[in-house]
Amino acid sequence: MTEVVDRVGTNSAGVSAPRAIAGHPAVDVAALGEQLLGKWADIRRQARELSARSELHKTEGLTHTEHRKRTFGQLRYLVDNGAVHRAFPASLGGSDDHGGNIAGFEELVTADPSLQIKAGVQWGLFGSAVMHLGTEEHHRKWLPGIMNLDIPGCFAMTETGHGSDVASIATTATYEPATQEFVIDTPFRAAWKDYIGNAAIDGLGAVVFAQLVTLGVNHGVHAFYVDLRNPDTKEFLPGIGGEDDGVKGGLNGIDNGRLHFSVVRIPRTNLLNRYGNVDVDGTYSSPIASPGRRFFTMLGTLVQGRVSLDGAAVAASKVALKTAIQYATERRQFNASSPTEEEVLLDYQRHQRRLFTRLATTYAASFAHEQLLQKFDDVFSGAHDSDGDRQDLETLAAALKPLSTWHALDTLQECREACGGAGFLIENRFASLRADLDVYVTFEGDNTVLLQLVAKRLLADYANEFRNVDFGVLARYVVGQAADVAIHRTGLRQVAQFVADTGSPQKAAIALRHEEGQRALLTERVQSMVAEVGSALKGANKLPQHQAAAVFNLHQDDLIDAAQAHAELLQWEAFTEALSQVADPGTKTVLTWLRDLFGLSLIEKNLSWYLMNGRLSMQRGRTVGDYINRLLIKIRPHALDLVDAFGYGPEHLRAAIATGAEQTRQDEARDYFRAQRACGRAPVDERAILGRQSAGKPTQS
């Protein structure tokens, strides 16, 4: 274990602060920061340097019209600085770096979430759809203009009447052999494309998703390139109309709007036909025979939106925690342990609880995101691009994006409250970031719907492979001790735990803090929940459709809970794997405490389940909270190091309360009162006089 002697460091705000206690472990901030940067560290550093520039920062107080104009101008700044081409083909000036592209892109959230999302619309959705769903001809025709922003564009998938259920969208593209054209139509109001970025003002082109109909057969959802506006006048082309979505709850730098089409004719060759083609005579062909598999393959190529939102949400959580913890080490409140000195906020147990538990979750989410990003790069680079790899990527993204985006909103709100009135000021960014990130939980896939997708995959793995220890790719962490449910339900396991602990809280705590003990508890919960729902749904697929749907609906809530528990397990495992890569002993010790805090917080959150299902004895259950509180004390000296390792400086935080100004104010106040007491000018507290009188002592010396 690395030891230090009264080490005092300077935090990123330039304020001296104690970082460790003599004889205690110390965190190697530089090495930890490098590990957090991950495989694409250099690209992240480049992106952070760019995001630190004032030209890209959100200007608070702008009208939505002004904000939109500024954000569009910032897209040009990104182009001029070579920040948007990494994922595009090298033959067109890109670098074929898919993982690096996402790593750099998600860092833009620290500059302005509107910029991050608008850039994502242009290059991550519109451009990527052309690249991944089109062919070389499409690439040569449109990608150069998309890359250099000559063709601002839209990703027109979502409809007013269908959001997450893309397979049921109502816009049609009907092929006419006589003219060799597709006719695009939105047959009714609910079929309008809605919430579409760049649609209200800037978009000149769009990738429109529609039901492909040829020779009287509907071949399902396909993507089509459609010109929207005259590039000179910016007026809609004939047959195309739309309207502005107006002011939103956040992300008002993006011109979201609605689009509709009435007999809009496009050439046959505007079908992005990598996975489905229509010949001149109207004959449809596809390299993927199954319509369902073809649909999910096409949508799977666009999974990068979920991957990038996962990373951006983690980045926003890091920014919030760095600001809130920095402030909490400086702000003082109440004379709890001294008649003259007020307490630092971060020394209060409750303050530690509300911030350190979220800090632990953020670390877990960060390490899990790095694994997701590696999986994404493996698939899109072609290194590991089988059907199974793509399914794993889609399911992993669907599991992690809900947790990280919900966590970001929760963290921003808790940090806001932890900073009191100062946290409510826009200048400290909590309220602004929370408003902008609010929609992250429902776009690129509604979080609840995504978890249902994960649950269905878990059920499929359960049905196919549960009897194998491996339990499929998603539940690879199942331990080999899954046994008869009766041992849990009869209380025998609880009795065994109590005997093993011999009634000792210390032994119970040791059992819970061991890595294998946490893994067993977290894994068994997922396994048990999936098995229970799987058993309840057994045979439902043989029922008539309406009856099967009713049975599934009865267990939908349990399924989603199981999917969330599984995603949490993946985060815990990612954290644990990251620990094995830490070389510095002191850092490893502190990160192990933080991992344990994350794992035990999950167990505490679901303690009723563990007790009701016989997974924990009452003795062990009572020790969870106490051990968490002991971990808080251990982590406290390292809190600043842990947030400094995130690597975000003042130019990224841009929060007045994270500049050291509060420390200056507190020092000034303490010096003032000390000087008063030293020279005898301090007024006597009335309570002190009353206390002396009640004790029969003189009131003056």
XYZ file of C-alpha atoms in Angstrom:
701
model
C 0.000 0.000 0.000
C 1.385 3.390 -1.002
C 1.863 5.700 1.986
C 2.176 9.464 2.075
C 3.078 11.915 4.807
C 0.652 14.825 5.056
C 0.490 15.191 1.292
C -1.148 18.456 0.290
C -2.062 18.991 -3.342
C -3.429 21.793 -5.440
C -6.744 21.084 -7.066
C -7.738 22.128 -10.578
C -9.057 25.427 -9.260
C -5.661 26.260 -7.806
C -6.777 25.742 -4.216
C -4.562 23.889 -1.772
C -6.396 20.986 -0.219
C -5.406 17.889 1.759
C -5.433 14.839 -0.486
C -4.522 12.037 1.894
C -3.683 11.277 5.480
C -0.302 10.011 6.657
C -0.204 6.239 6.556
C -3.205 6.000 4.242
C -3.290 5.029 0.554
C -2.801 7.740 -2.040
C -4.365 7.973 -5.465
C -2.128 8.345 -8.497
C -4.367 10.923 -10.167
C -2.423 11.066 -13.423
C -2.419 7.303 -13.930
C -6.080 6.991 -12.976
C -6.961 9.825 -15.321
C -5.162 8.049 -18.147
C -7.076 4.851 -17.437
C -10.369 6.734 -17.498
C -9.471 8.282 -20.854
C -9.291 4.751 -22.220
C -8.096 3.424 -25.550
C -8.799 6.646 -27.439
C -7.068 8.902 -24.908
C -5.357 11.112 -27.483
C -8.595 11.756 -29.342
C -10.387 12.563 -26.099
C -7.668 15.055 -25.230
C -7.996 16.677 -28.646
C -11.767 16.858 -28.265
C -11.486 18.334 -24.766
C -9.045 20.963 -25.998
C -11.568 21.903 -28.682
C -14.493 21.848 -26.229
C -12.569 24.193 -23.944
C -12.637 26.946 -26.566
C -15.144 29.722 -25.950
C -16.263 29.599 -29.591
C -18.068 26.330 -28.837
C -19.510 27.168 -25.432
C -23.197 27.550 -24.761
C -24.195 31.173 -24.233
C -26.901 31.214 -21.581
C -29.857 33.530 -22.035
C -30.053 33.422 -25.822
C -33.448 33.089 -27.447
C -33.980 29.773 -29.176
C -33.627 31.547 -32.531
C -30.269 33.031 -31.524
C -29.116 29.746 -30.021
C -29.933 27.865 -33.218
C -27.951 30.323 -35.328
C -24.955 30.069 -33.000
C -25.043 26.268 -32.958
C -25.161 25.990 -36.739
C -22.133 28.279 -36.939
C -20.348 26.017 -34.467
C -20.829 23.061 -36.822
C -18.735 24.924 -39.371
C -16.106 25.487 -36.677
C -15.976 21.718 -36.094
C -15.497 21.107 -39.805
C -12.730 23.693 -40.040
C -10.946 22.045 -37.113
C -11.155 18.509 -38.483
C -13.327 17.220 -35.662
C -16.081 15.411 -37.583
C -14.486 13.186 -40.225
C -12.940 10.380 -38.179
C -15.544 7.714 -38.926
C -15.858 8.421 -42.646
C -13.939 6.476 -45.335
C -10.282 7.288 -45.779
C -10.925 7.572 -49.526
C -13.081 10.638 -48.811
C -10.777 12.263 -46.278
C -11.873 10.388 -43.163
C -9.850 7.961 -41.080
C -12.166 4.929 -40.668
C -11.864 5.323 -36.889
C -15.281 4.463 -35.514
C -14.462 4.155 -31.830
C -12.302 7.284 -31.847
C -15.049 9.216 -33.585
C -17.541 8.456 -30.811
C -14.962 9.107 -28.087
C -14.308 12.594 -29.458
C -17.912 13.367 -30.282
C -19.303 12.645 -26.811
C -16.870 15.127 -25.232
C -18.737 17.976 -26.969
C -21.396 17.722 -24.256
C -19.090 19.737 -21.987
C -19.181 22.636 -24.472
C -22.898 22.632 -25.260
C -25.222 19.619 -25.422
C -27.064 21.288 -28.323
C -23.836 21.271 -30.292
C -23.172 17.644 -29.429
C -26.625 16.551 -30.575
C -26.773 18.749 -33.680
C -23.363 17.416 -34.738
C -24.730 13.946 -34.016
C -27.705 14.567 -36.290
C -25.507 15.792 -39.131
C -22.670 13.284 -39.032
C -23.723 10.557 -36.608
C -27.215 9.967 -38.024
C -27.676 11.611 -41.426
C -24.125 11.000 -42.613
C -23.851 7.567 -41.034
C -27.112 6.439 -42.592
C -25.792 7.294 -46.042
C -22.468 5.629 -45.233
C -23.766 2.423 -43.641
C -27.017 1.900 -45.545
C -25.838 3.176 -48.928
C -23.308 1.923 -51.451
C -20.177 3.394 -53.033
C -22.265 5.344 -55.527
C -24.180 7.005 -52.709
C -20.957 7.707 -50.835
C -19.384 9.500 -53.775
C -22.519 11.472 -54.500
C -23.459 12.747 -51.053
C -20.839 12.106 -48.388
C -18.402 14.889 -49.391
C -21.162 17.493 -49.066
C -22.354 15.978 -45.806
C -18.837 15.944 -44.396
C -18.059 19.580 -45.259
C -21.569 20.813 -44.320
C -22.562 21.827 -47.838
C -25.502 19.460 -47.302
C -26.983 19.943 -43.831
C -29.364 17.070 -43.321
C -31.994 15.266 -41.315
C -32.546 11.758 -40.050
C -36.277 11.368 -40.663
C -37.304 8.198 -38.875
C -39.551 9.087 -35.932
C -43.195 9.870 -36.647
C -45.752 11.668 -34.525
C -47.654 8.392 -34.180
C -44.676 6.058 -33.900
C -41.522 6.693 -31.925
C -39.823 3.582 -30.616
C -41.951 1.280 -32.794
C -40.075 1.985 -36.029
C -41.401 -1.131 -37.754
C -44.896 0.370 -37.708
C -44.135 3.766 -39.257
C -46.733 4.772 -41.844
C -44.771 6.806 -44.395
C -44.640 4.883 -47.691
C -42.239 4.760 -50.619
C -44.063 3.120 -53.511
C -42.082 2.181 -56.596
C -43.440 2.961 -60.081
C -41.669 0.911 -62.787
C -42.986 3.162 -65.539
C -41.106 6.209 -64.229
C -38.397 4.335 -62.307
C -39.236 6.466 -59.282
C -40.292 6.014 -55.695
C -43.261 8.070 -54.544
C -42.947 9.216 -50.917
C -46.195 9.854 -49.021
C -47.280 10.564 -45.466
C -50.897 9.355 -45.728
C -52.208 10.968 -42.523
C -51.174 13.422 -39.809
C -49.766 10.808 -37.414
C -47.328 9.763 -40.161
C -45.545 13.130 -40.212
C -41.888 12.883 -39.351
C -41.534 14.595 -35.965
C -38.875 15.929 -33.576
C -36.428 15.854 -36.488
C -33.189 17.765 -35.931
C -32.332 20.259 -38.736
C -35.881 19.949 -40.119
C -37.221 23.351 -39.076
C -34.582 25.516 -40.755
C -31.221 24.092 -41.786
C -31.818 20.750 -43.496
C -31.333 20.600 -47.256
C -31.550 16.820 -47.465
C -32.878 13.934 -45.434
C -32.612 10.201 -45.046
C -36.283 9.284 -44.861
C -37.393 5.943 -43.450
C -40.492 4.538 -45.119
C -42.289 1.303 -45.909
C -40.928 0.114 -49.276
C -43.767 -1.050 -51.518
C -43.109 -2.522 -54.963
C -45.287 -4.674 -57.204
C -47.956 -4.655 -54.509
C -45.696 -6.073 -51.768
C -44.572 -4.214 -48.653
C -40.965 -5.158 -47.913
C -40.785 -3.211 -44.680
C -38.856 -0.161 -43.548
C -36.038 1.079 -45.780
C -34.063 4.311 -46.039
C -34.285 6.809 -48.907
C -32.310 9.945 -49.697
C -34.660 12.888 -50.271
C -33.806 16.488 -51.164
C -35.868 18.777 -48.931
C -35.114 22.381 -49.810
C -33.860 24.566 -52.620
C -30.251 25.280 -51.571
C -30.502 28.884 -52.794
C -33.881 29.956 -51.402
C -34.092 27.410 -48.514
C -37.743 26.885 -49.482
C -39.266 23.394 -49.338
C -39.362 21.604 -52.682
C -42.760 20.740 -54.232
C -44.764 18.195 -52.252
C -42.729 18.709 -49.079
C -43.967 20.665 -46.102
C -43.174 21.093 -42.466
C -43.343 23.159 -39.336
C -41.181 24.160 -36.417
C -41.398 22.183 -33.163
C -40.691 25.460 -31.356
C -39.208 25.958 -27.915
C -38.374 22.762 -26.020
C -37.462 21.877 -22.450
C -33.801 21.884 -23.470
C -31.476 21.590 -26.479
C -32.883 24.777 -27.962
C -29.849 25.211 -30.180
C -31.323 22.522 -32.436
C -34.046 23.364 -34.960
C -36.290 20.346 -34.421
C -39.266 20.228 -36.722
C -41.877 18.174 -38.547
C -41.839 17.012 -42.163
C -44.570 15.656 -44.404
C -44.581 14.410 -47.995
C -47.285 14.371 -50.656
C -46.461 12.516 -53.881
C -42.767 13.389 -53.649
C -40.926 11.626 -56.462
C -37.317 10.500 -56.111
C -35.132 8.420 -58.463
C -34.965 4.676 -57.913
C -31.265 5.075 -57.172
C -32.062 7.213 -54.100
C -32.921 4.019 -52.241
C -30.009 3.361 -49.854
C -29.761 -0.204 -51.042
C -26.992 -1.966 -49.152
C -29.512 -4.348 -47.577
C -32.410 -4.156 -50.024
C -32.611 -3.232 -53.723
C -35.320 -2.656 -56.303
C -34.497 -3.351 -59.957
C -35.791 -1.262 -62.839
C -38.761 -3.594 -63.328
C -39.688 -3.401 -59.644
C -38.189 -6.717 -58.528
C -37.051 -6.604 -54.916
C -33.924 -8.395 -53.715
C -31.913 -8.486 -50.497
C -28.821 -10.306 -49.223
C -30.842 -10.959 -46.048
C -33.795 -13.263 -46.686
C -35.597 -12.783 -43.372
C -37.584 -9.501 -43.256
C -37.215 -9.309 -39.481
C -33.476 -9.877 -39.529
C -33.095 -7.390 -42.390
C -34.972 -4.728 -40.410
C -32.857 -5.165 -37.306
C -29.653 -5.245 -39.371
C -30.496 -1.892 -40.945
C -31.361 -0.315 -37.618
C -28.348 -1.925 -35.979
C -26.000 0.034 -38.216
C -27.256 3.172 -36.462
C -26.569 1.982 -32.905
C -23.842 4.586 -32.519
C -26.436 7.134 -31.375
C -27.087 5.082 -28.241
C -23.388 4.472 -27.714
C -22.585 8.184 -27.887
C -25.450 9.162 -25.580
C -24.168 6.670 -23.023
C -20.749 8.320 -23.108
C -22.075 11.870 -23.127
C -24.278 11.157 -20.102
C -21.261 9.793 -18.216
C -19.274 12.916 -19.130
C -22.051 15.184 -17.854
C -22.172 13.244 -14.576
C -18.417 13.705 -14.176
C -18.677 17.460 -14.722
C -21.496 17.747 -12.175
C -19.682 15.702 -9.523
C -16.410 17.553 -9.988
C -18.217 20.865 -9.391
C -20.330 19.663 -6.465
C -17.523 17.856 -4.637
C -15.124 20.747 -5.174
C -17.696 23.114 -3.667
C -18.474 20.727 -0.804
C -14.826 20.707 0.276
C -14.881 24.504 0.622
C -18.387 25.446 1.751
C -18.940 25.471 5.509
C -22.201 25.282 7.412
C -23.197 24.889 11.074
C -21.054 24.610 14.229
C -21.494 20.894 14.694
C -18.258 20.008 16.465
C -16.750 23.348 17.435
C -18.074 26.514 19.100
C -16.138 28.640 16.609
C -15.449 26.623 13.433
C -18.172 25.634 10.974
C -18.154 22.211 9.341
C -17.102 21.551 5.763
C -20.142 20.166 3.916
C -18.319 17.096 2.677
C -17.600 16.017 6.250
C -21.302 15.410 6.857
C -22.249 11.769 6.405
C -25.409 12.561 4.478
C -23.522 14.777 2.058
C -21.048 11.956 1.480
C -23.902 9.534 0.928
C -25.574 11.679 -1.693
C -22.364 12.425 -3.619
C -20.033 9.459 -3.104
C -22.621 6.827 -4.069
C -23.189 8.703 -7.327
C -19.454 9.072 -7.781
C -19.101 5.290 -7.500
C -21.875 4.753 -10.041
C -20.229 7.231 -12.411
C -16.956 5.311 -12.256
C -18.821 2.071 -12.950
C -20.680 3.648 -15.864
C -17.432 5.089 -17.241
C -15.638 1.743 -17.260
C -18.709 0.024 -18.747
C -18.902 2.658 -21.473
C -15.293 1.986 -22.446
C -16.196 -1.677 -22.949
C -19.238 -0.690 -25.011
C -17.105 1.626 -27.130
C -14.584 -1.155 -27.746
C -17.404 -3.500 -28.784
C -18.757 -0.825 -31.124
C -15.358 -0.311 -32.737
C -14.838 -4.058 -33.118
C -18.113 -4.387 -35.031
C -17.862 -1.298 -37.215
C -14.174 -1.756 -38.015
C -14.919 -5.302 -39.124
C -12.598 -6.856 -36.542
C -15.519 -8.794 -35.016
C -18.588 -8.331 -37.196
C -20.642 -11.509 -37.053
C -24.407 -11.499 -36.546
C -23.794 -12.497 -32.948
C -21.375 -9.612 -32.426
C -23.909 -7.123 -33.792
C -26.652 -8.529 -31.590
C -24.390 -8.315 -28.560
C -23.529 -4.696 -29.394
C -27.164 -3.719 -29.812
C -28.158 -5.392 -26.547
C -25.216 -3.962 -24.623
C -26.021 -0.445 -25.864
C -29.671 -0.974 -24.985
C -28.663 -2.054 -21.476
C -26.172 0.713 -20.663
C -27.716 3.793 -22.289
C -30.805 3.770 -19.988
C -28.716 3.456 -16.820
C -26.237 6.202 -17.715
C -28.845 8.705 -18.914
C -31.120 8.185 -15.900
C -28.057 8.403 -13.688
C -26.984 11.684 -15.297
C -30.342 13.320 -14.549
C -30.314 11.984 -10.994
C -26.719 13.129 -10.456
C -27.299 16.612 -11.866
C -30.351 17.057 -9.638
C -28.626 15.742 -6.508
C -25.545 17.874 -7.149
C -27.792 20.881 -7.690
C -29.491 20.308 -4.333
C -26.185 19.585 -2.603
C -24.985 23.039 -3.630
C -28.074 24.793 -2.284
C -29.087 28.095 -3.820
C -25.772 28.356 -5.637
C -26.622 25.160 -7.463
C -29.801 26.717 -8.813
C -27.953 29.554 -10.516
C -27.512 29.054 -14.243
C -23.907 30.201 -13.929
C -23.133 26.904 -12.178
C -24.672 24.868 -15.018
C -26.527 22.130 -13.112
C -29.982 23.373 -14.121
C -28.922 24.067 -17.695
C -27.245 20.690 -18.183
C -30.168 18.862 -16.630
C -32.638 20.578 -18.955
C -30.532 19.723 -21.991
C -29.990 16.094 -20.972
C -33.616 15.480 -20.032
C -34.502 14.209 -23.496
C -31.571 11.786 -23.537
C -33.733 9.286 -21.641
C -36.338 9.123 -24.414
C -34.531 9.642 -27.691
C -32.357 7.213 -29.620
C -34.656 4.700 -27.957
C -36.908 5.277 -24.961
C -35.114 3.863 -21.931
C -37.964 1.619 -20.825
C -38.410 0.225 -24.319
C -34.668 -0.431 -24.567
C -34.689 -2.366 -21.305
C -37.574 -4.441 -22.622
C -35.381 -5.292 -25.618
C -32.659 -6.403 -23.189
C -35.177 -8.463 -21.237
C -36.279 -10.308 -24.343
C -32.670 -11.148 -25.121
C -32.182 -12.422 -21.572
C -35.251 -14.623 -21.954
C -33.942 -15.974 -25.242
C -30.588 -16.793 -23.647
C -32.384 -18.363 -20.706
C -34.483 -20.557 -22.962
C -31.550 -21.604 -25.133
C -28.614 -21.865 -22.771
C -29.661 -21.632 -19.142
C -28.654 -25.191 -18.411
C -25.092 -24.349 -19.413
C -22.909 -22.582 -16.901
C -22.037 -20.057 -19.620
C -25.664 -18.876 -19.831
C -25.143 -17.042 -23.083
C -23.042 -14.026 -23.868
C -25.010 -11.621 -21.711
C -25.087 -13.591 -18.497
C -21.539 -14.879 -18.692
C -21.027 -13.955 -15.068
C -23.418 -16.493 -13.576
C -21.614 -18.414 -10.871
C -21.844 -22.168 -10.775
C -23.719 -22.262 -7.500
C -27.273 -21.715 -8.784
C -29.253 -24.328 -6.951
C -32.621 -25.432 -5.722
C -34.872 -22.455 -5.019
C -36.159 -24.299 -1.968
C -32.949 -23.679 -0.036
C -33.597 -19.948 -0.313
C -37.331 -19.932 0.260
C -37.220 -22.166 3.343
C -34.727 -19.947 5.116
C -31.967 -22.564 5.180
C -29.589 -20.176 3.432
C -30.293 -17.468 6.013
C -29.643 -19.894 8.845
C -26.377 -20.951 7.209
C -25.316 -17.319 6.874
C -26.116 -16.604 10.505
C -24.165 -19.638 11.668
C -21.228 -18.660 9.469
C -21.287 -15.145 10.867
C -21.851 -16.405 14.446
C -24.005 -13.355 15.044
C -21.081 -11.007 14.388
C -21.705 -7.810 12.380
C -17.988 -7.720 11.564
C -18.061 -11.155 9.947
C -21.260 -10.299 8.092
C -19.612 -7.153 6.713
C -16.549 -9.109 5.594
C -18.770 -11.574 3.730
C -20.489 -8.730 1.884
C -17.378 -6.790 0.980
C -15.615 -9.693 -0.682
C -15.662 -9.475 -4.464
C -17.077 -12.962 -4.922
C -19.771 -12.330 -2.350
C -20.959 -9.226 -4.185
C -20.755 -10.983 -7.557
C -22.809 -13.890 -6.262
C -25.532 -11.656 -4.854
C -25.789 -9.449 -7.938
C -25.663 -12.382 -10.340
C -28.115 -14.571 -8.451
C -30.645 -11.760 -8.478
C -30.518 -11.465 -12.260
C -30.570 -15.216 -12.709
C -33.487 -15.696 -10.355
C -35.551 -12.866 -11.835
C -35.062 -14.085 -15.400
C -35.782 -17.682 -14.439
C -38.950 -16.719 -12.587
C -40.342 -14.699 -15.487
C -39.190 -17.323 -17.980
C -41.087 -19.955 -16.057
C -44.207 -17.776 -15.918
C -44.078 -17.168 -19.674
C -43.399 -20.774 -20.591
C -45.779 -21.833 -23.338
C -47.078 -18.317 -23.962
C -45.731 -18.420 -27.509
C -48.204 -21.202 -28.296
C -51.220 -19.147 -27.222
C -53.319 -16.984 -29.551
C -51.660 -13.591 -30.084
C -53.960 -11.603 -27.815
C -53.638 -14.120 -24.984
C -49.858 -14.283 -25.319
C -49.692 -10.483 -25.229
C -51.812 -10.433 -22.068
C -49.548 -12.945 -20.329
C -46.460 -10.987 -21.336
C -48.025 -7.740 -20.127
C -48.665 -9.258 -16.707
C -44.914 -9.740 -16.294
C -43.603 -6.708 -18.185
C -42.610 -4.836 -15.044
C -40.692 -7.840 -13.713
C -38.933 -8.215 -17.051
C -37.773 -4.617 -17.106
C -36.565 -4.889 -13.505
C -34.556 -7.957 -14.492
C -33.027 -6.118 -17.446
C -32.021 -3.210 -15.237
C -30.499 -5.575 -12.674
C -28.550 -7.203 -15.493
C -27.271 -3.836 -16.747
C -26.164 -2.950 -13.221
C -24.312 -6.260 -13.029
C -22.511 -5.417 -16.276
C -21.422 -2.081 -14.788
C -20.189 -3.781 -11.617
C -18.228 -6.310 -13.657
C -16.715 -3.550 -15.803
C -15.587 -1.758 -12.645
C -14.127 -4.979 -11.258
C -12.286 -5.704 -14.491
C -10.871 -2.175 -14.489
C -9.496 -2.795 -10.992
C -7.387 -5.626 -12.337
C -5.681 -3.137 -14.665
C -4.635 -0.721 -11.904
C -0.929 -0.991 -11.132
C -0.537 1.518 -8.283
C -1.388 -0.156 -4.937
C -2.813 2.976 -3.316
C -5.054 3.745 -6.269
C -6.228 0.151 -6.378
C -7.143 0.226 -2.693
C -9.195 3.404 -3.037
C -10.892 2.224 -6.239
C -11.740 -1.076 -4.551
C -13.508 0.872 -1.803
C -15.367 2.781 -4.494
C -16.313 -0.435 -6.329
C -17.534 -1.921 -3.055
C -19.590 1.208 -2.442
C -21.215 0.750 -5.840
C -21.919 -2.937 -5.309
C -23.243 -2.585 -1.771
C -25.378 0.388 -2.799
C -27.048 -1.850 -5.378
C -27.615 -4.509 -2.728
C -28.975 -1.925 -0.283
C -31.323 -0.521 -2.939
C -32.772 -3.995 -3.469
C -32.431 -5.229 0.114
C -36.120 -6.128 0.361
C -35.714 -8.507 -2.579
C -32.685 -10.195 -1.019
C -34.493 -10.622 2.280
C -37.803 -11.791 0.820
C -36.080 -14.274 -1.470
C -33.811 -15.652 1.215
C -30.572 -14.452 -0.347
C -29.500 -12.583 2.783
C -30.058 -13.169 6.469
C -31.385 -10.339 8.586
C -27.962 -10.212 10.252
C -26.170 -9.580 6.991
C -28.910 -7.271 5.765
C -28.433 -5.031 8.802
C -24.715 -4.701 8.119
C -25.059 -3.338 4.574
C -25.831 0.232 5.562
C -23.221 0.296 8.314
C -20.502 -0.937 5.996
C -21.475 1.639 3.366
C -21.049 4.335 5.989
C -17.586 3.027 6.849
C -16.658 3.139 3.177
C -17.727 6.774 3.006
C -15.231 7.621 5.740
C -12.452 5.806 3.890
C -13.230 7.520 0.585
C -13.575 11.013 2.036
C -9.825 11.943 1.979
C -9.634 10.916 -1.675
C -12.767 12.609 -3.004
C -10.957 15.452 -4.757
C -8.437 13.093 -6.305
C -11.215 10.900 -7.647
C -12.972 13.786 -9.397
C -9.725 15.434 -10.520
C -8.923 12.181 -12.322
C -11.864 12.906 -14.626
C -9.575 15.435 -16.275
C -12.013 18.322 -16.651
C -10.589 21.749 -15.948
C -12.255 25.096 -15.202
C -12.764 25.717 -18.918
C -14.951 22.594 -19.063
C -16.756 23.089 -15.752
C -17.404 26.837 -16.217
C -19.059 26.941 -12.786
C -18.419 29.886 -10.473
C -18.550 27.652 -7.392
C -15.767 25.427 -8.746
C -13.196 28.219 -9.103
C -12.006 28.359 -5.492
C -14.004 31.529 -4.858
C -15.915 29.849 -2.039
C -12.678 28.888 -0.293
C -11.559 32.509 -0.495
C -14.837 33.700 1.010
C -14.720 31.134 3.790
C -11.104 31.945 4.649
C -11.905 35.646 4.770
C -14.819 35.026 7.123
C -12.814 32.747 9.413
C -9.918 35.228 9.543
C -12.332 38.008 10.441
C -13.845 36.151 13.392
C -10.472 34.876 14.579
C -9.143 38.435 14.594
C -12.171 39.577 16.600
C -11.643 36.861 19.172
C -7.896 37.478 19.352
C -8.212 41.188 20.162
C -11.187 40.767 22.485
C -13.636 42.735 20.304
C -15.922 39.797 19.661
C -19.353 40.366 21.258
C -20.405 37.866 23.894
C -23.026 35.393 22.791
C -26.237 35.799 24.821
C -26.453 32.049 25.267
C -23.058 32.038 26.975
C -24.276 34.684 29.455
C -27.415 32.723 30.221
C -25.360 29.565 30.675
C -23.100 31.254 33.226
C -26.047 32.695 35.097
C -27.717 29.308 35.381
C -24.438 27.883 36.688
C -24.090 30.666 39.263
C -20.913 32.050 37.694
C -20.003 35.708 37.096
C -21.096 37.001 33.697
C -17.887 38.977 33.179
C -14.286 38.107 33.774
